[in-house]
């Protein structure tokens, strides 16, 4: 395997192991979740835009931790078995709006493949926040508290 590919893999694995906290803090200019979100609308939008990859029950794709032949990981679950709740709101918003590759590139991690497309062309910021609110509404209280702390830390680290 080429050294550049090994290096890119190492960066991704390290970033994931660190919870992407330092490497992928919220990019500057990412809005904070509005005080008013519509969980029901988020559920409908999730079914329309997200469930085909992440599952109707937020279960993700099979073997989501194993990189596919083309270098892309399958869509992860958004339930307690996944890592969505390990990340702050800013990263989740950016990843949804701009897509995985653009979000990595904005943090200086170029050439990393991601199957996650950006939805900024199809969804408004409010709709993205509604989807994220729906996903978070399915989590346990403990998961929501952990994720809220990640969001807090992310906001403190953001320029």
PDB file of C-alpha atoms in Angstrom:
ATOM      1  CA  UNK A   1       0.000   0.000   0.000  1.00  0.00           C
ATOM      2  CA  UNK A   2       1.263   3.493  -0.845  1.00  0.00           C
ATOM      3  CA  UNK A   3       2.661   5.557   2.059  1.00  0.00           C
ATOM      4  CA  UNK A   4       0.241   8.437   1.307  1.00  0.00           C
ATOM      5  CA  UNK A   5      -2.748   6.111   1.635  1.00  0.00           C
ATOM      6  CA  UNK A   6      -1.373   4.663   4.869  1.00  0.00           C
ATOM      7  CA  UNK A   7      -0.824   8.176   6.201  1.00  0.00           C
ATOM      8  CA  UNK A   8      -4.359   9.274   5.250  1.00  0.00           C
ATOM      9  CA  UNK A   9      -5.795   6.171   6.907  1.00  0.00           C
ATOM     10  CA  UNK A  10      -3.753   6.855  10.014  1.00  0.00           C
ATOM     11  CA  UNK A  11      -5.006  10.438  10.182  1.00  0.00           C
ATOM     12  CA  UNK A  12      -8.630   9.329   9.840  1.00  0.00           C
ATOM     13  CA  UNK A  13      -8.288   6.575  12.444  1.00  0.00           C
ATOM     14  CA  UNK A  14      -6.507   8.911  14.855  1.00  0.00           C
ATOM     15  CA  UNK A  15      -9.116  11.624  14.302  1.00  0.00           C
ATOM     16  CA  UNK A  16     -11.920   9.162  14.942  1.00  0.00           C
ATOM     17  CA  UNK A  17     -10.174   7.827  18.042  1.00  0.00           C
ATOM     18  CA  UNK A  18      -9.842  11.358  19.398  1.00  0.00           C
ATOM     19  CA  UNK A  19     -13.491  12.044  18.722  1.00  0.00           C
ATOM     20  CA  UNK A  20     -12.445  14.542  16.030  1.00  0.00           C
ATOM     21  CA  UNK A  21     -12.443  17.148  18.768  1.00  0.00           C
ATOM     22  CA  UNK A  22      -9.268  19.004  17.867  1.00  0.00           C
ATOM     23  CA  UNK A  23      -8.927  18.187  14.176  1.00  0.00           C
ATOM     24  CA  UNK A  24     -12.556  18.802  13.341  1.00  0.00           C
ATOM     25  CA  UNK A  25     -13.814  21.446  15.709  1.00  0.00           C
ATOM     26  CA  UNK A  26     -16.641  23.498  14.313  1.00  0.00           C
ATOM     27  CA  UNK A  27     -15.430  25.558  11.385  1.00  0.00           C
ATOM     28  CA  UNK A  28     -15.664  29.318  11.891  1.00  0.00           C
ATOM     29  CA  UNK A  29     -19.047  30.696  10.950  1.00  0.00           C
ATOM     30  CA  UNK A  30     -21.027  27.549  11.746  1.00  0.00           C
ATOM     31  CA  UNK A  31     -24.258  28.704  13.353  1.00  0.00           C
ATOM     32  CA  UNK A  32     -25.351  27.605  16.788  1.00  0.00           C
ATOM     33  CA  UNK A  33     -28.492  25.496  16.992  1.00  0.00           C
ATOM     34  CA  UNK A  34     -31.510  27.792  17.130  1.00  0.00           C
ATOM     35  CA  UNK A  35     -33.571  27.796  20.299  1.00  0.00           C
ATOM     36  CA  UNK A  36     -36.628  26.612  18.387  1.00  0.00           C
ATOM     37  CA  UNK A  37     -36.365  23.336  16.478  1.00  0.00           C
ATOM     38  CA  UNK A  38     -39.118  21.095  15.160  1.00  0.00           C
ATOM     39  CA  UNK A  39     -38.404  17.458  15.999  1.00  0.00           C
ATOM     40  CA  UNK A  40     -41.427  16.156  14.040  1.00  0.00           C
ATOM     41  CA  UNK A  41     -40.347  18.006  10.913  1.00  0.00           C
ATOM     42  CA  UNK A  42     -36.826  16.708  11.517  1.00  0.00           C
ATOM     43  CA  UNK A  43     -38.154  13.151  11.641  1.00  0.00           C
ATOM     44  CA  UNK A  44     -39.948  13.597   8.296  1.00  0.00           C
ATOM     45  CA  UNK A  45     -36.868  15.186   6.715  1.00  0.00           C
ATOM     46  CA  UNK A  46     -34.642  12.433   8.131  1.00  0.00           C
ATOM     47  CA  UNK A  47     -36.881   9.817   6.476  1.00  0.00           C
ATOM     48  CA  UNK A  48     -36.680  11.701   3.158  1.00  0.00           C
ATOM     49  CA  UNK A  49     -32.976  12.574   3.089  1.00  0.00           C
ATOM     50  CA  UNK A  50     -31.057  10.384   5.537  1.00  0.00           C
ATOM     51  CA  UNK A  51     -32.754   7.031   6.147  1.00  0.00           C
ATOM     52  CA  UNK A  52     -31.717   5.545   2.801  1.00  0.00           C
ATOM     53  CA  UNK A  53     -28.115   5.452   4.060  1.00  0.00           C
ATOM     54  CA  UNK A  54     -28.339   5.751   7.848  1.00  0.00           C
ATOM     55  CA  UNK A  55     -31.403   3.526   8.285  1.00  0.00           C
ATOM     56  CA  UNK A  56     -35.024   4.193   9.166  1.00  0.00           C
ATOM     57  CA  UNK A  57     -34.239   3.328  12.791  1.00  0.00           C
ATOM     58  CA  UNK A  58     -30.904   5.214  12.732  1.00  0.00           C
ATOM     59  CA  UNK A  59     -29.102   1.840  12.641  1.00  0.00           C
ATOM     60  CA  UNK A  60     -26.597   2.716   9.907  1.00  0.00           C
ATOM     61  CA  UNK A  61     -25.203   0.348   7.315  1.00  0.00           C
ATOM     62  CA  UNK A  62     -23.826  -3.091   8.032  1.00  0.00           C
ATOM     63  CA  UNK A  63     -20.105  -3.226   8.845  1.00  0.00           C
ATOM     64  CA  UNK A  64     -19.973   0.568   9.100  1.00  0.00           C
ATOM     65  CA  UNK A  65     -16.588   0.409  10.848  1.00  0.00           C
ATOM     66  CA  UNK A  66     -14.942  -1.410   7.918  1.00  0.00           C
ATOM     67  CA  UNK A  67     -13.609   0.614   5.031  1.00  0.00           C
ATOM     68  CA  UNK A  68     -15.003  -0.468   1.657  1.00  0.00           C
ATOM     69  CA  UNK A  69     -12.749  -1.265  -1.303  1.00  0.00           C
ATOM     70  CA  UNK A  70     -13.067   2.269  -2.708  1.00  0.00           C
ATOM     71  CA  UNK A  71     -11.782   3.719   0.574  1.00  0.00           C
ATOM     72  CA  UNK A  72     -15.123   4.940   1.914  1.00  0.00           C
ATOM     73  CA  UNK A  73     -16.697   3.815   5.156  1.00  0.00           C
ATOM     74  CA  UNK A  74     -20.380   2.790   5.131  1.00  0.00           C
ATOM     75  CA  UNK A  75     -22.865   5.191   6.740  1.00  0.00           C
ATOM     76  CA  UNK A  76     -22.625   4.938  10.542  1.00  0.00           C
ATOM     77  CA  UNK A  77     -25.598   4.593  12.851  1.00  0.00           C
ATOM     78  CA  UNK A  78     -26.971   7.625  14.644  1.00  0.00           C
ATOM     79  CA  UNK A  79     -28.167   5.556  17.611  1.00  0.00           C
ATOM     80  CA  UNK A  80     -26.176   4.652  20.747  1.00  0.00           C
ATOM     81  CA  UNK A  81     -24.042   2.138  18.813  1.00  0.00           C
ATOM     82  CA  UNK A  82     -22.587   4.853  16.582  1.00  0.00           C
ATOM     83  CA  UNK A  83     -20.399   7.870  17.234  1.00  0.00           C
ATOM     84  CA  UNK A  84     -22.678  10.757  16.221  1.00  0.00           C
ATOM     85  CA  UNK A  85     -23.273  11.629  19.859  1.00  0.00           C
ATOM     86  CA  UNK A  86     -19.503  11.901  20.395  1.00  0.00           C
ATOM     87  CA  UNK A  87     -19.391  15.089  18.315  1.00  0.00           C
ATOM     88  CA  UNK A  88     -20.476  18.653  18.944  1.00  0.00           C
ATOM     89  CA  UNK A  89     -23.318  20.374  17.132  1.00  0.00           C
ATOM     90  CA  UNK A  90     -21.024  22.482  14.948  1.00  0.00           C
ATOM     91  CA  UNK A  91     -19.296  19.464  13.448  1.00  0.00           C
ATOM     92  CA  UNK A  92     -22.585  17.607  12.958  1.00  0.00           C
ATOM     93  CA  UNK A  93     -24.084  20.649  11.249  1.00  0.00           C
ATOM     94  CA  UNK A  94     -21.049  21.201   8.988  1.00  0.00           C
ATOM     95  CA  UNK A  95     -20.832  17.527   8.080  1.00  0.00           C
ATOM     96  CA  UNK A  96     -24.508  17.534   7.114  1.00  0.00           C
ATOM     97  CA  UNK A  97     -24.498  20.846   5.254  1.00  0.00           C
ATOM     98  CA  UNK A  98     -21.158  20.607   3.439  1.00  0.00           C
ATOM     99  CA  UNK A  99     -20.508  16.845   3.358  1.00  0.00           C
ATOM    100  CA  UNK A 100     -17.686  14.788   4.768  1.00  0.00           C
ATOM    101  CA  UNK A 101     -14.933  15.584   2.301  1.00  0.00           C
ATOM    102  CA  UNK A 102     -15.554  19.340   2.377  1.00  0.00           C
ATOM    103  CA  UNK A 103     -15.661  19.320   6.176  1.00  0.00           C
ATOM    104  CA  UNK A 104     -12.370  17.406   6.355  1.00  0.00           C
ATOM    105  CA  UNK A 105     -10.813  19.714   3.743  1.00  0.00           C
ATOM    106  CA  UNK A 106     -11.914  22.817   5.678  1.00  0.00           C
ATOM    107  CA  UNK A 107      -9.899  21.464   8.593  1.00  0.00           C
ATOM    108  CA  UNK A 108      -6.821  20.896   6.428  1.00  0.00           C
ATOM    109  CA  UNK A 109      -7.380  17.165   5.899  1.00  0.00           C
ATOM    110  CA  UNK A 110      -7.390  16.979   2.120  1.00  0.00           C
ATOM    111  CA  UNK A 111      -7.793  13.789   0.103  1.00  0.00           C
ATOM    112  CA  UNK A 112      -9.869  11.936   2.684  1.00  0.00           C
ATOM    113  CA  UNK A 113     -12.769  10.090   1.116  1.00  0.00           C
ATOM    114  CA  UNK A 114     -16.243  10.268   2.590  1.00  0.00           C
ATOM    115  CA  UNK A 115     -19.522   8.902   1.342  1.00  0.00           C
ATOM    116  CA  UNK A 116     -21.438  11.654   3.132  1.00  0.00           C
ATOM    117  CA  UNK A 117     -22.688  14.217   0.615  1.00  0.00           C
ATOM    118  CA  UNK A 118     -23.477  17.769   1.582  1.00  0.00           C
ATOM    119  CA  UNK A 119     -27.151  18.660   1.884  1.00  0.00           C
ATOM    120  CA  UNK A 120     -26.806  22.453   1.899  1.00  0.00           C
ATOM    121  CA  UNK A 121     -28.236  22.587  -1.623  1.00  0.00           C
ATOM    122  CA  UNK A 122     -31.359  20.631  -0.618  1.00  0.00           C
ATOM    123  CA  UNK A 123     -31.973  21.657   2.997  1.00  0.00           C
ATOM    124  CA  UNK A 124     -32.077  25.010   4.764  1.00  0.00           C
ATOM    125  CA  UNK A 125     -30.019  25.538   7.907  1.00  0.00           C
ATOM    126  CA  UNK A 126     -33.220  25.281   9.959  1.00  0.00           C
ATOM    127  CA  UNK A 127     -34.102  21.962   8.321  1.00  0.00           C
ATOM    128  CA  UNK A 128     -30.642  20.585   9.090  1.00  0.00           C
ATOM    129  CA  UNK A 129     -31.037  21.654  12.727  1.00  0.00           C
ATOM    130  CA  UNK A 130     -34.479  20.003  12.796  1.00  0.00           C
ATOM    131  CA  UNK A 131     -32.965  16.725  11.565  1.00  0.00           C
ATOM    132  CA  UNK A 132     -30.187  16.906  14.146  1.00  0.00           C
ATOM    133  CA  UNK A 133     -32.768  17.643  16.862  1.00  0.00           C
ATOM    134  CA  UNK A 134     -34.754  14.578  15.793  1.00  0.00           C
ATOM    135  CA  UNK A 135     -31.655  12.378  15.927  1.00  0.00           C
ATOM    136  CA  UNK A 136     -30.732  13.728  19.369  1.00  0.00           C
ATOM    137  CA  UNK A 137     -34.299  13.194  20.605  1.00  0.00           C
ATOM    138  CA  UNK A 138     -33.791   9.438  20.204  1.00  0.00           C
ATOM    139  CA  UNK A 139     -30.747   9.351  22.480  1.00  0.00           C
ATOM    140  CA  UNK A 140     -30.678   8.555  26.176  1.00  0.00           C
ATOM    141  CA  UNK A 141     -30.295  11.380  28.678  1.00  0.00           C
ATOM    142  CA  UNK A 142     -26.684  10.292  29.281  1.00  0.00           C
ATOM    143  CA  UNK A 143     -25.864  10.480  25.556  1.00  0.00           C
ATOM    144  CA  UNK A 144     -27.464  13.917  25.259  1.00  0.00           C
ATOM    145  CA  UNK A 145     -25.419  15.183  28.221  1.00  0.00           C
ATOM    146  CA  UNK A 146     -22.162  13.862  26.761  1.00  0.00           C
ATOM    147  CA  UNK A 147     -22.974  15.395  23.385  1.00  0.00           C
ATOM    148  CA  UNK A 148     -23.920  18.731  24.985  1.00  0.00           C
ATOM    149  CA  UNK A 149     -20.517  18.821  26.704  1.00  0.00           C
ATOM    150  CA  UNK A 150     -18.827  18.179  23.349  1.00  0.00           C
ATOM    151  CA  UNK A 151     -20.798  21.066  21.868  1.00  0.00           C
ATOM    152  CA  UNK A 152     -19.769  23.314  24.761  1.00  0.00           C
ATOM    153  CA  UNK A 153     -16.099  22.407  24.337  1.00  0.00           C
ATOM    154  CA  UNK A 154     -16.347  22.866  20.582  1.00  0.00           C
ATOM    155  CA  UNK A 155     -17.742  26.388  21.045  1.00  0.00           C
ATOM    156  CA  UNK A 156     -14.917  27.265  23.434  1.00  0.00           C
ATOM    157  CA  UNK A 157     -12.329  25.983  20.930  1.00  0.00           C
ATOM    158  CA  UNK A 158     -13.910  27.708  17.937  1.00  0.00           C
ATOM    159  CA  UNK A 159     -12.149  30.913  16.806  1.00  0.00           C
TER     160      UNK A 159
END
